């Protein structure tokens, strides 16, 4: 009996007192150590790319800008970076000239094609953003994008201003989202890198900067380019982001993709979450209602808790856990695969893990297809960059693509795009 009482008794008060200093010490030192480790990566970045002044940043090369942005996208803020690019694409649907064309082509307004069109757009953006600017994959992604737009641009269906506005959003939305929702704000070095990278990408996509104040005389650096395209895009939105039925039509299909992996009972809340990420101008242009007070309070609390947890309690993401959304090496057929799927599993290899892992079980429970289902519908053999796009464009544009590749390799050599 005595043995049982001793075994069941709580830790002696003296023992708890001895452990208390260690517990208090851990509570104090852990946030300090975590914060130091998190900011150490930024300090190392500034040492590696020694641009201490605004004047010196004017010499930043395209290659350096890519490497800095890659760290932002894959290690520092992968979740928000990807979501910001998705939302950048979504925001363009608030411009009637863009949404009307998409509705006419039915690629984004038809449920039968919208999921693939969304994935194709994601693939091409990731090929441009996720690969070295002088790599064959980056060249192919840029060349294929130019080809898919070429007919519409030549006929005047895609306006030059719409191209410039879309480019502006891909550069600006990551900065806005990270500064608003992440555990720290971007430094001038990181902002300059994003501006430098996307200015170079705009050159490669044959987008004119004549509407910007320095478009004809030249920009000093990536920050100036960002500031000017930010001011211009704000004026453009004020004039052209207006309510239109086609805005809502295309937005609804995209919203359906964003809530695709939620149970149907949560779709109304998912719609409110999408509205939460909008500003009043975009909501009015798309005829969306503002989110409820409950939704605003809940999402604001979750985002604040996430920011504080990452800043003070979570160690930095190690390099081996960097976010990679596509395979780095091709398979034996020279095709690439996506490693994640947000909606239908297009271009995802039907490996054992992808078909039977946790994500697959969740997908199956929601009644959604998993990689390898329905034959070749979801392209389980991966993608070849020169064929990415609507089905009627597959196998087309090879001559123009080859000509564009020669052009890009001639001037896009990873050097500074401002000199």
Tab-separated table of C-alpha atoms in Angstrom:
chain	number	residue	atom	x	y	z
A	1	UNK	CA	0.000	0.000	0.000
A	2	UNK	CA	2.813	2.343	0.890
A	3	UNK	CA	4.510	1.580	-2.425
A	4	UNK	CA	1.334	2.425	-4.385
A	5	UNK	CA	0.819	5.702	-2.495
A	6	UNK	CA	4.400	6.729	-3.178
A	7	UNK	CA	4.096	5.827	-6.895
A	8	UNK	CA	0.853	7.743	-7.293
A	9	UNK	CA	1.884	10.859	-5.399
A	10	UNK	CA	2.623	14.001	-7.377
A	11	UNK	CA	6.093	15.455	-7.851
A	12	UNK	CA	7.285	16.837	-4.509
A	13	UNK	CA	6.994	20.577	-4.101
A	14	UNK	CA	10.759	20.835	-3.815
A	15	UNK	CA	11.185	19.058	-7.165
A	16	UNK	CA	8.775	21.414	-8.872
A	17	UNK	CA	10.610	24.376	-7.402
A	18	UNK	CA	13.892	23.040	-8.798
A	19	UNK	CA	12.375	22.706	-12.295
A	20	UNK	CA	10.775	26.150	-12.271
A	21	UNK	CA	13.935	28.146	-13.147
A	22	UNK	CA	14.575	25.852	-16.132
A	23	UNK	CA	11.002	26.289	-17.368
A	24	UNK	CA	11.178	30.063	-16.982
A	25	UNK	CA	14.563	30.104	-18.684
A	26	UNK	CA	13.218	28.104	-21.608
A	27	UNK	CA	10.213	30.412	-21.959
A	28	UNK	CA	12.517	33.418	-22.088
A	29	UNK	CA	15.336	32.071	-24.246
A	30	UNK	CA	13.313	30.151	-26.835
A	31	UNK	CA	11.672	33.230	-28.434
A	32	UNK	CA	15.007	35.067	-28.318
A	33	UNK	CA	16.870	32.212	-30.000
A	34	UNK	CA	14.096	31.673	-32.559
A	35	UNK	CA	13.979	35.355	-33.463
A	36	UNK	CA	17.770	35.501	-33.768
A	37	UNK	CA	17.811	32.465	-36.064
A	38	UNK	CA	15.014	33.842	-38.210
A	39	UNK	CA	16.750	37.183	-38.754
A	40	UNK	CA	20.137	35.532	-39.247
A	41	UNK	CA	19.045	34.395	-42.704
A	42	UNK	CA	18.217	37.987	-43.649
A	43	UNK	CA	21.567	39.185	-42.291
A	44	UNK	CA	23.358	36.509	-44.303
A	45	UNK	CA	21.442	37.566	-47.395
A	46	UNK	CA	22.628	41.153	-46.998
A	47	UNK	CA	26.214	39.956	-46.533
A	48	UNK	CA	26.049	37.741	-49.598
A	49	UNK	CA	24.599	40.485	-51.796
A	50	UNK	CA	26.460	43.573	-50.653
A	51	UNK	CA	24.245	46.451	-51.755
A	52	UNK	CA	24.352	48.754	-48.721
A	53	UNK	CA	22.962	51.844	-50.440
A	54	UNK	CA	20.132	52.661	-52.823
A	55	UNK	CA	22.687	53.795	-55.392
A	56	UNK	CA	24.522	50.471	-55.274
A	57	UNK	CA	21.268	48.522	-55.864
A	58	UNK	CA	21.119	49.948	-59.373
A	59	UNK	CA	23.793	47.373	-60.278
A	60	UNK	CA	21.801	44.335	-59.103
A	61	UNK	CA	21.773	41.668	-61.793
A	62	UNK	CA	18.844	39.570	-62.954
A	63	UNK	CA	20.596	36.465	-61.654
A	64	UNK	CA	21.055	37.992	-58.187
A	65	UNK	CA	17.464	39.213	-58.131
A	66	UNK	CA	16.264	35.699	-58.947
A	67	UNK	CA	18.319	34.128	-56.152
A	68	UNK	CA	17.075	36.673	-53.584
A	69	UNK	CA	13.447	36.263	-54.659
A	70	UNK	CA	13.878	32.474	-54.608
A	71	UNK	CA	14.839	32.628	-50.934
A	72	UNK	CA	11.793	34.792	-50.226
A	73	UNK	CA	9.515	32.390	-52.105
A	74	UNK	CA	10.887	29.019	-51.039
A	75	UNK	CA	12.291	29.560	-47.539
A	76	UNK	CA	11.074	32.758	-45.903
A	77	UNK	CA	7.431	33.155	-46.919
A	78	UNK	CA	6.410	30.261	-49.220
A	79	UNK	CA	2.725	30.053	-48.269
A	80	UNK	CA	1.951	33.759	-48.534
A	81	UNK	CA	4.132	34.183	-51.634
A	82	UNK	CA	2.216	31.510	-53.558
A	83	UNK	CA	-1.159	32.808	-52.361
A	84	UNK	CA	-0.219	36.350	-53.347
A	85	UNK	CA	0.532	35.263	-56.926
A	86	UNK	CA	-2.769	33.395	-57.057
A	87	UNK	CA	-4.577	36.468	-55.793
A	88	UNK	CA	-2.696	38.664	-58.283
A	89	UNK	CA	-4.229	36.611	-61.077
A	90	UNK	CA	-7.633	36.783	-59.371
A	91	UNK	CA	-7.434	40.575	-59.067
A	92	UNK	CA	-7.073	41.003	-62.826
A	93	UNK	CA	-10.647	39.725	-63.186
A	94	UNK	CA	-11.849	43.014	-61.729
A	95	UNK	CA	-10.970	44.675	-65.057
A	96	UNK	CA	-13.869	44.191	-67.548
A	97	UNK	CA	-11.610	44.110	-70.631
A	98	UNK	CA	-9.754	41.148	-69.100
A	99	UNK	CA	-12.733	39.281	-67.650
A	100	UNK	CA	-14.805	39.732	-70.829
A	101	UNK	CA	-12.084	38.153	-72.987
A	102	UNK	CA	-11.682	35.246	-70.561
A	103	UNK	CA	-15.443	34.712	-70.541
A	104	UNK	CA	-15.525	34.705	-74.351
A	105	UNK	CA	-12.796	32.095	-74.604
A	106	UNK	CA	-14.725	30.104	-71.924
A	107	UNK	CA	-11.397	28.945	-70.487
A	108	UNK	CA	-12.033	30.517	-67.084
A	109	UNK	CA	-15.811	30.729	-67.138
A	110	UNK	CA	-16.511	27.099	-68.072
A	111	UNK	CA	-16.160	24.545	-65.234
A	112	UNK	CA	-15.004	21.945	-67.771
A	113	UNK	CA	-11.914	23.969	-68.673
A	114	UNK	CA	-11.357	26.429	-65.814
A	115	UNK	CA	-9.461	23.987	-63.565
A	116	UNK	CA	-6.941	23.142	-66.275
A	117	UNK	CA	-6.635	26.754	-67.440
A	118	UNK	CA	-5.911	27.799	-63.866
A	119	UNK	CA	-3.262	25.073	-63.532
A	120	UNK	CA	-1.677	25.955	-66.881
A	121	UNK	CA	-1.351	29.585	-65.846
A	122	UNK	CA	0.189	28.500	-62.539
A	123	UNK	CA	2.662	26.230	-64.345
A	124	UNK	CA	3.874	28.961	-66.699
A	125	UNK	CA	4.268	31.500	-63.891
A	126	UNK	CA	6.185	28.980	-61.803
A	127	UNK	CA	8.459	28.098	-64.723
A	128	UNK	CA	9.323	31.796	-65.059
A	129	UNK	CA	9.677	32.489	-61.327
A	130	UNK	CA	11.129	29.187	-60.116
A	131	UNK	CA	13.980	28.709	-62.587
A	132	UNK	CA	17.206	30.566	-63.177
A	133	UNK	CA	16.529	33.402	-65.678
A	134	UNK	CA	19.100	32.001	-68.120
A	135	UNK	CA	17.853	28.412	-67.876
A	136	UNK	CA	16.128	26.625	-70.736
A	137	UNK	CA	13.007	26.175	-68.593
A	138	UNK	CA	12.682	29.892	-67.867
A	139	UNK	CA	13.193	30.703	-71.556
A	140	UNK	CA	10.550	28.135	-72.533
A	141	UNK	CA	8.051	29.440	-69.961
A	142	UNK	CA	8.458	33.001	-71.218
A	143	UNK	CA	8.356	31.990	-74.879
A	144	UNK	CA	5.246	29.842	-74.426
A	145	UNK	CA	3.472	32.644	-72.557
A	146	UNK	CA	4.291	35.085	-75.333
A	147	UNK	CA	2.944	32.696	-77.942
A	148	UNK	CA	-0.344	32.114	-76.089
A	149	UNK	CA	-0.860	35.879	-75.863
A	150	UNK	CA	0.413	36.784	-79.325
A	151	UNK	CA	-2.774	36.236	-81.332
A	152	UNK	CA	-4.925	38.104	-78.821
A	153	UNK	CA	-2.446	40.999	-78.635
A	154	UNK	CA	-2.161	41.254	-82.423
A	155	UNK	CA	-5.960	41.411	-82.778
A	156	UNK	CA	-6.293	44.017	-80.024
A	157	UNK	CA	-8.263	41.697	-77.746
A	158	UNK	CA	-5.516	41.935	-75.122
A	159	UNK	CA	-4.552	45.559	-74.549
A	160	UNK	CA	-0.990	46.637	-73.792
A	161	UNK	CA	-2.236	48.343	-70.634
A	162	UNK	CA	-3.834	45.101	-69.455
A	163	UNK	CA	-0.500	43.308	-69.928
A	164	UNK	CA	1.320	46.002	-67.957
A	165	UNK	CA	-1.314	45.908	-65.210
A	166	UNK	CA	-1.088	42.122	-64.891
A	167	UNK	CA	2.704	42.308	-64.670
A	168	UNK	CA	2.372	45.009	-61.996
A	169	UNK	CA	0.212	42.756	-59.845
A	170	UNK	CA	2.643	39.837	-60.032
A	171	UNK	CA	5.380	42.149	-58.767
A	172	UNK	CA	3.351	44.103	-56.204
A	173	UNK	CA	1.018	41.548	-54.611
A	174	UNK	CA	3.781	39.446	-52.987
A	175	UNK	CA	5.218	42.586	-51.376
A	176	UNK	CA	1.793	43.751	-50.179
A	177	UNK	CA	0.768	40.352	-48.820
A	178	UNK	CA	4.077	39.658	-47.093
A	179	UNK	CA	4.191	43.089	-45.460
A	180	UNK	CA	0.591	42.718	-44.295
A	181	UNK	CA	0.398	39.085	-43.194
A	182	UNK	CA	3.903	37.731	-42.538
A	183	UNK	CA	6.160	37.741	-39.476
A	184	UNK	CA	8.382	40.513	-40.846
A	185	UNK	CA	8.349	43.016	-43.675
A	186	UNK	CA	10.576	42.813	-46.717
A	187	UNK	CA	13.844	44.727	-46.718
A	188	UNK	CA	14.788	47.201	-49.449
A	189	UNK	CA	17.184	44.582	-50.837
A	190	UNK	CA	14.354	42.064	-51.210
A	191	UNK	CA	11.980	44.640	-52.679
A	192	UNK	CA	14.634	45.742	-55.150
A	193	UNK	CA	15.187	42.102	-56.150
A	194	UNK	CA	11.489	41.558	-56.821
A	195	UNK	CA	11.313	44.760	-58.861
A	196	UNK	CA	14.469	43.876	-60.798
A	197	UNK	CA	13.260	40.344	-61.545
A	198	UNK	CA	9.815	41.365	-62.786
A	199	UNK	CA	11.133	44.300	-64.794
A	200	UNK	CA	13.359	41.816	-66.604
A	201	UNK	CA	10.437	39.386	-66.998
A	202	UNK	CA	8.351	42.203	-68.494
A	203	UNK	CA	11.114	42.897	-71.017
A	204	UNK	CA	11.141	39.213	-71.958
A	205	UNK	CA	7.338	39.192	-72.323
A	206	UNK	CA	7.578	42.197	-74.669
A	207	UNK	CA	5.589	44.474	-72.340
A	208	UNK	CA	5.977	48.203	-72.970
A	209	UNK	CA	6.824	50.593	-70.116
A	210	UNK	CA	6.052	53.761	-72.090
A	211	UNK	CA	3.146	54.595	-69.778
A	212	UNK	CA	5.527	54.865	-66.806
A	213	UNK	CA	7.322	58.189	-66.156
A	214	UNK	CA	10.776	56.667	-66.717
A	215	UNK	CA	9.668	54.218	-69.388
A	216	UNK	CA	11.514	56.027	-72.165
A	217	UNK	CA	14.498	57.415	-70.260
A	218	UNK	CA	15.190	54.297	-68.163
A	219	UNK	CA	14.853	53.258	-64.512
A	220	UNK	CA	17.555	53.604	-61.866
A	221	UNK	CA	16.792	50.361	-60.046
A	222	UNK	CA	14.123	47.827	-59.127
A	223	UNK	CA	12.672	49.996	-56.369
A	224	UNK	CA	12.064	52.919	-58.704
A	225	UNK	CA	10.437	50.542	-61.198
A	226	UNK	CA	8.196	49.225	-58.395
A	227	UNK	CA	7.244	52.713	-57.238
A	228	UNK	CA	6.316	53.870	-60.724
A	229	UNK	CA	4.362	50.761	-61.695
A	230	UNK	CA	2.597	50.866	-58.307
A	231	UNK	CA	1.463	54.462	-58.876
A	232	UNK	CA	0.431	53.739	-62.464
A	233	UNK	CA	-1.518	50.570	-61.587
A	234	UNK	CA	-3.377	52.463	-58.845
A	235	UNK	CA	-4.510	55.082	-61.354
A	236	UNK	CA	-5.390	52.343	-63.827
A	237	UNK	CA	-7.554	50.549	-61.271
A	238	UNK	CA	-9.319	53.766	-60.276
A	239	UNK	CA	-10.312	54.259	-63.907
A	240	UNK	CA	-10.946	50.743	-65.184
A	241	UNK	CA	-11.764	48.482	-62.200
A	242	UNK	CA	-15.517	48.969	-62.371
A	243	UNK	CA	-18.536	46.704	-61.734
A	244	UNK	CA	-19.297	44.333	-64.600
A	245	UNK	CA	-21.220	41.069	-64.879
A	246	UNK	CA	-18.286	39.291	-66.551
A	247	UNK	CA	-16.055	40.173	-63.606
A	248	UNK	CA	-18.355	38.206	-61.316
A	249	UNK	CA	-18.759	35.353	-63.803
A	250	UNK	CA	-15.035	34.705	-64.078
A	251	UNK	CA	-14.414	35.398	-60.374
A	252	UNK	CA	-17.027	32.821	-59.344
A	253	UNK	CA	-15.273	30.086	-61.311
A	254	UNK	CA	-11.945	31.019	-59.752
A	255	UNK	CA	-13.466	31.147	-56.281
A	256	UNK	CA	-14.847	27.657	-56.881
A	257	UNK	CA	-11.268	26.520	-57.470
A	258	UNK	CA	-10.025	28.262	-54.331
A	259	UNK	CA	-12.604	26.462	-52.160
A	260	UNK	CA	-12.354	23.222	-54.170
A	261	UNK	CA	-10.753	21.271	-51.316
A	262	UNK	CA	-13.237	22.442	-48.676
A	263	UNK	CA	-16.299	20.377	-47.726
A	264	UNK	CA	-19.406	21.896	-49.305
A	265	UNK	CA	-20.759	22.962	-45.928
A	266	UNK	CA	-17.747	25.307	-45.598
A	267	UNK	CA	-18.036	26.843	-49.064
A	268	UNK	CA	-20.034	29.875	-47.831
A	269	UNK	CA	-17.315	30.623	-45.289
A	270	UNK	CA	-14.673	30.065	-47.991
A	271	UNK	CA	-16.432	32.675	-50.125
A	272	UNK	CA	-16.318	35.108	-47.210
A	273	UNK	CA	-12.615	34.350	-46.731
A	274	UNK	CA	-11.985	35.267	-50.370
A	275	UNK	CA	-13.944	38.501	-49.828
A	276	UNK	CA	-11.852	39.167	-46.702
A	277	UNK	CA	-8.723	39.304	-48.883
A	278	UNK	CA	-10.293	41.907	-51.201
A	279	UNK	CA	-10.475	45.665	-50.821
A	280	UNK	CA	-13.715	47.584	-51.353
A	281	UNK	CA	-12.869	48.538	-54.938
A	282	UNK	CA	-12.397	44.917	-56.006
A	283	UNK	CA	-15.512	43.763	-54.120
A	284	UNK	CA	-17.644	46.361	-55.870
A	285	UNK	CA	-16.184	45.470	-59.269
A	286	UNK	CA	-17.054	41.804	-58.694
A	287	UNK	CA	-20.393	42.351	-56.902
A	288	UNK	CA	-19.118	40.521	-53.809
A	289	UNK	CA	-20.566	41.212	-50.372
A	290	UNK	CA	-18.164	42.204	-47.583
A	291	UNK	CA	-17.337	39.448	-45.076
A	292	UNK	CA	-19.265	39.205	-41.833
A	293	UNK	CA	-17.906	40.681	-38.615
A	294	UNK	CA	-17.383	37.127	-37.327
A	295	UNK	CA	-15.343	36.177	-40.391
A	296	UNK	CA	-13.201	39.303	-40.137
A	297	UNK	CA	-12.556	38.706	-36.428
A	298	UNK	CA	-11.757	35.020	-36.890
A	299	UNK	CA	-9.416	35.402	-39.863
A	300	UNK	CA	-7.699	38.428	-38.348
A	301	UNK	CA	-7.081	36.445	-35.149
A	302	UNK	CA	-5.756	33.419	-37.050
A	303	UNK	CA	-3.415	35.522	-39.186
A	304	UNK	CA	-2.140	37.436	-36.160
A	305	UNK	CA	-1.561	34.210	-34.220
A	306	UNK	CA	0.277	32.743	-37.205
A	307	UNK	CA	2.482	35.819	-37.519
A	308	UNK	CA	3.399	35.776	-33.814
A	309	UNK	CA	4.001	32.020	-33.791
A	310	UNK	CA	6.363	32.202	-36.761
A	311	UNK	CA	8.197	35.217	-35.370
A	312	UNK	CA	8.766	34.032	-31.809
A	313	UNK	CA	8.192	30.266	-31.584
A	314	UNK	CA	8.934	28.597	-34.912
A	315	UNK	CA	12.532	28.050	-36.090
A	316	UNK	CA	13.291	29.063	-39.694
A	317	UNK	CA	12.524	26.589	-42.440
A	318	UNK	CA	15.673	24.562	-43.260
A	319	UNK	CA	16.860	24.398	-46.865
A	320	UNK	CA	15.965	20.726	-47.297
A	321	UNK	CA	12.336	21.664	-46.519
A	322	UNK	CA	12.215	24.485	-49.071
A	323	UNK	CA	8.937	24.751	-50.914
A	324	UNK	CA	9.163	23.339	-54.439
A	325	UNK	CA	5.949	23.142	-56.419
A	326	UNK	CA	7.370	21.261	-59.401
A	327	UNK	CA	9.996	18.610	-60.074
A	328	UNK	CA	13.467	19.995	-60.682
A	329	UNK	CA	14.546	17.240	-63.087
A	330	UNK	CA	12.563	15.797	-66.013
A	331	UNK	CA	11.611	12.144	-66.224
A	332	UNK	CA	12.847	9.781	-68.922
A	333	UNK	CA	10.337	11.326	-71.353
A	334	UNK	CA	11.625	14.857	-70.630
A	335	UNK	CA	8.415	15.825	-68.852
A	336	UNK	CA	7.917	17.633	-65.558
A	337	UNK	CA	5.358	17.248	-62.770
A	338	UNK	CA	3.656	19.387	-60.165
A	339	UNK	CA	4.248	18.205	-56.605
A	340	UNK	CA	1.086	19.764	-55.093
A	341	UNK	CA	-2.454	20.270	-56.214
A	342	UNK	CA	-4.950	22.841	-54.954
A	343	UNK	CA	-7.826	21.701	-57.146
A	344	UNK	CA	-7.929	18.974	-59.805
A	345	UNK	CA	-4.647	16.991	-59.843
A	346	UNK	CA	-3.390	18.118	-63.258
A	347	UNK	CA	0.230	17.178	-64.020
A	348	UNK	CA	0.693	15.336	-60.695
A	349	UNK	CA	2.479	12.005	-60.953
A	350	UNK	CA	0.324	9.134	-59.611
A	351	UNK	CA	2.936	7.792	-57.220
A	352	UNK	CA	1.984	5.601	-54.274
A	353	UNK	CA	2.257	8.602	-51.921
A	354	UNK	CA	0.199	10.875	-54.161
A	355	UNK	CA	-2.548	8.282	-54.503
A	356	UNK	CA	-2.562	6.924	-50.951
A	357	UNK	CA	-0.979	9.622	-48.766
A	358	UNK	CA	-2.849	11.962	-46.371
A	359	UNK	CA	-3.717	14.530	-49.061
A	360	UNK	CA	-5.055	11.782	-51.297
A	361	UNK	CA	-7.244	10.414	-48.495
A	362	UNK	CA	-8.635	13.888	-47.807
A	363	UNK	CA	-9.257	14.397	-51.519
A	364	UNK	CA	-10.963	11.018	-51.780
A	365	UNK	CA	-13.136	11.759	-48.708
A	366	UNK	CA	-14.358	14.940	-50.423
A	367	UNK	CA	-15.305	12.953	-53.512
A	368	UNK	CA	-12.585	14.571	-55.615
A	369	UNK	CA	-10.243	12.841	-58.090
A	370	UNK	CA	-6.720	11.926	-57.012
A	371	UNK	CA	-3.658	11.707	-59.283
A	372	UNK	CA	-4.077	8.917	-61.813
A	373	UNK	CA	-7.891	8.895	-61.781
A	374	UNK	CA	-9.947	9.031	-64.985
A	375	UNK	CA	-7.261	7.861	-67.375
A	376	UNK	CA	-5.285	10.665	-69.048
A	377	UNK	CA	-7.758	13.434	-68.227
A	378	UNK	CA	-5.456	15.054	-65.674
A	379	UNK	CA	-2.225	14.497	-67.621
A	380	UNK	CA	-0.643	11.974	-65.211
A	381	UNK	CA	2.389	11.795	-67.523
A	382	UNK	CA	3.307	15.398	-66.655
A	383	UNK	CA	3.765	18.407	-68.878
A	384	UNK	CA	6.046	19.511	-71.669
A	385	UNK	CA	6.469	23.303	-71.403
A	386	UNK	CA	6.007	24.008	-75.166
A	387	UNK	CA	2.550	22.370	-74.961
A	388	UNK	CA	1.213	23.983	-71.781
A	389	UNK	CA	-2.038	25.852	-72.368
A	390	UNK	CA	-5.530	25.239	-73.742
A	391	UNK	CA	-5.918	21.915	-75.532
A	392	UNK	CA	-6.422	23.545	-78.930
A	393	UNK	CA	-2.943	25.112	-78.585
A	394	UNK	CA	-1.156	21.818	-77.894
A	395	UNK	CA	1.418	21.047	-80.578
A	396	UNK	CA	1.172	24.555	-82.015
A	397	UNK	CA	3.518	27.519	-82.037
A	398	UNK	CA	6.814	25.625	-82.215
A	399	UNK	CA	8.289	27.858	-84.948
A	400	UNK	CA	7.435	31.060	-83.069
A	401	UNK	CA	8.694	29.505	-79.843
A	402	UNK	CA	12.062	28.672	-81.426
A	403	UNK	CA	12.372	32.228	-82.753
A	404	UNK	CA	11.557	33.671	-79.321
A	405	UNK	CA	14.122	31.390	-77.674
A	406	UNK	CA	16.854	32.723	-79.964
A	407	UNK	CA	15.779	36.279	-79.119
A	408	UNK	CA	15.725	35.686	-75.359
A	409	UNK	CA	19.074	33.929	-75.290
A	410	UNK	CA	20.553	36.881	-77.149
A	411	UNK	CA	19.803	39.515	-74.518
A	412	UNK	CA	18.462	37.885	-71.348
A	413	UNK	CA	21.797	36.788	-69.979
A	414	UNK	CA	21.292	37.287	-66.247
A	415	UNK	CA	22.897	40.733	-66.197
A	416	UNK	CA	21.468	43.967	-64.783
A	417	UNK	CA	18.281	44.885	-66.685
A	418	UNK	CA	18.807	48.606	-66.014
A	419	UNK	CA	22.195	48.987	-67.732
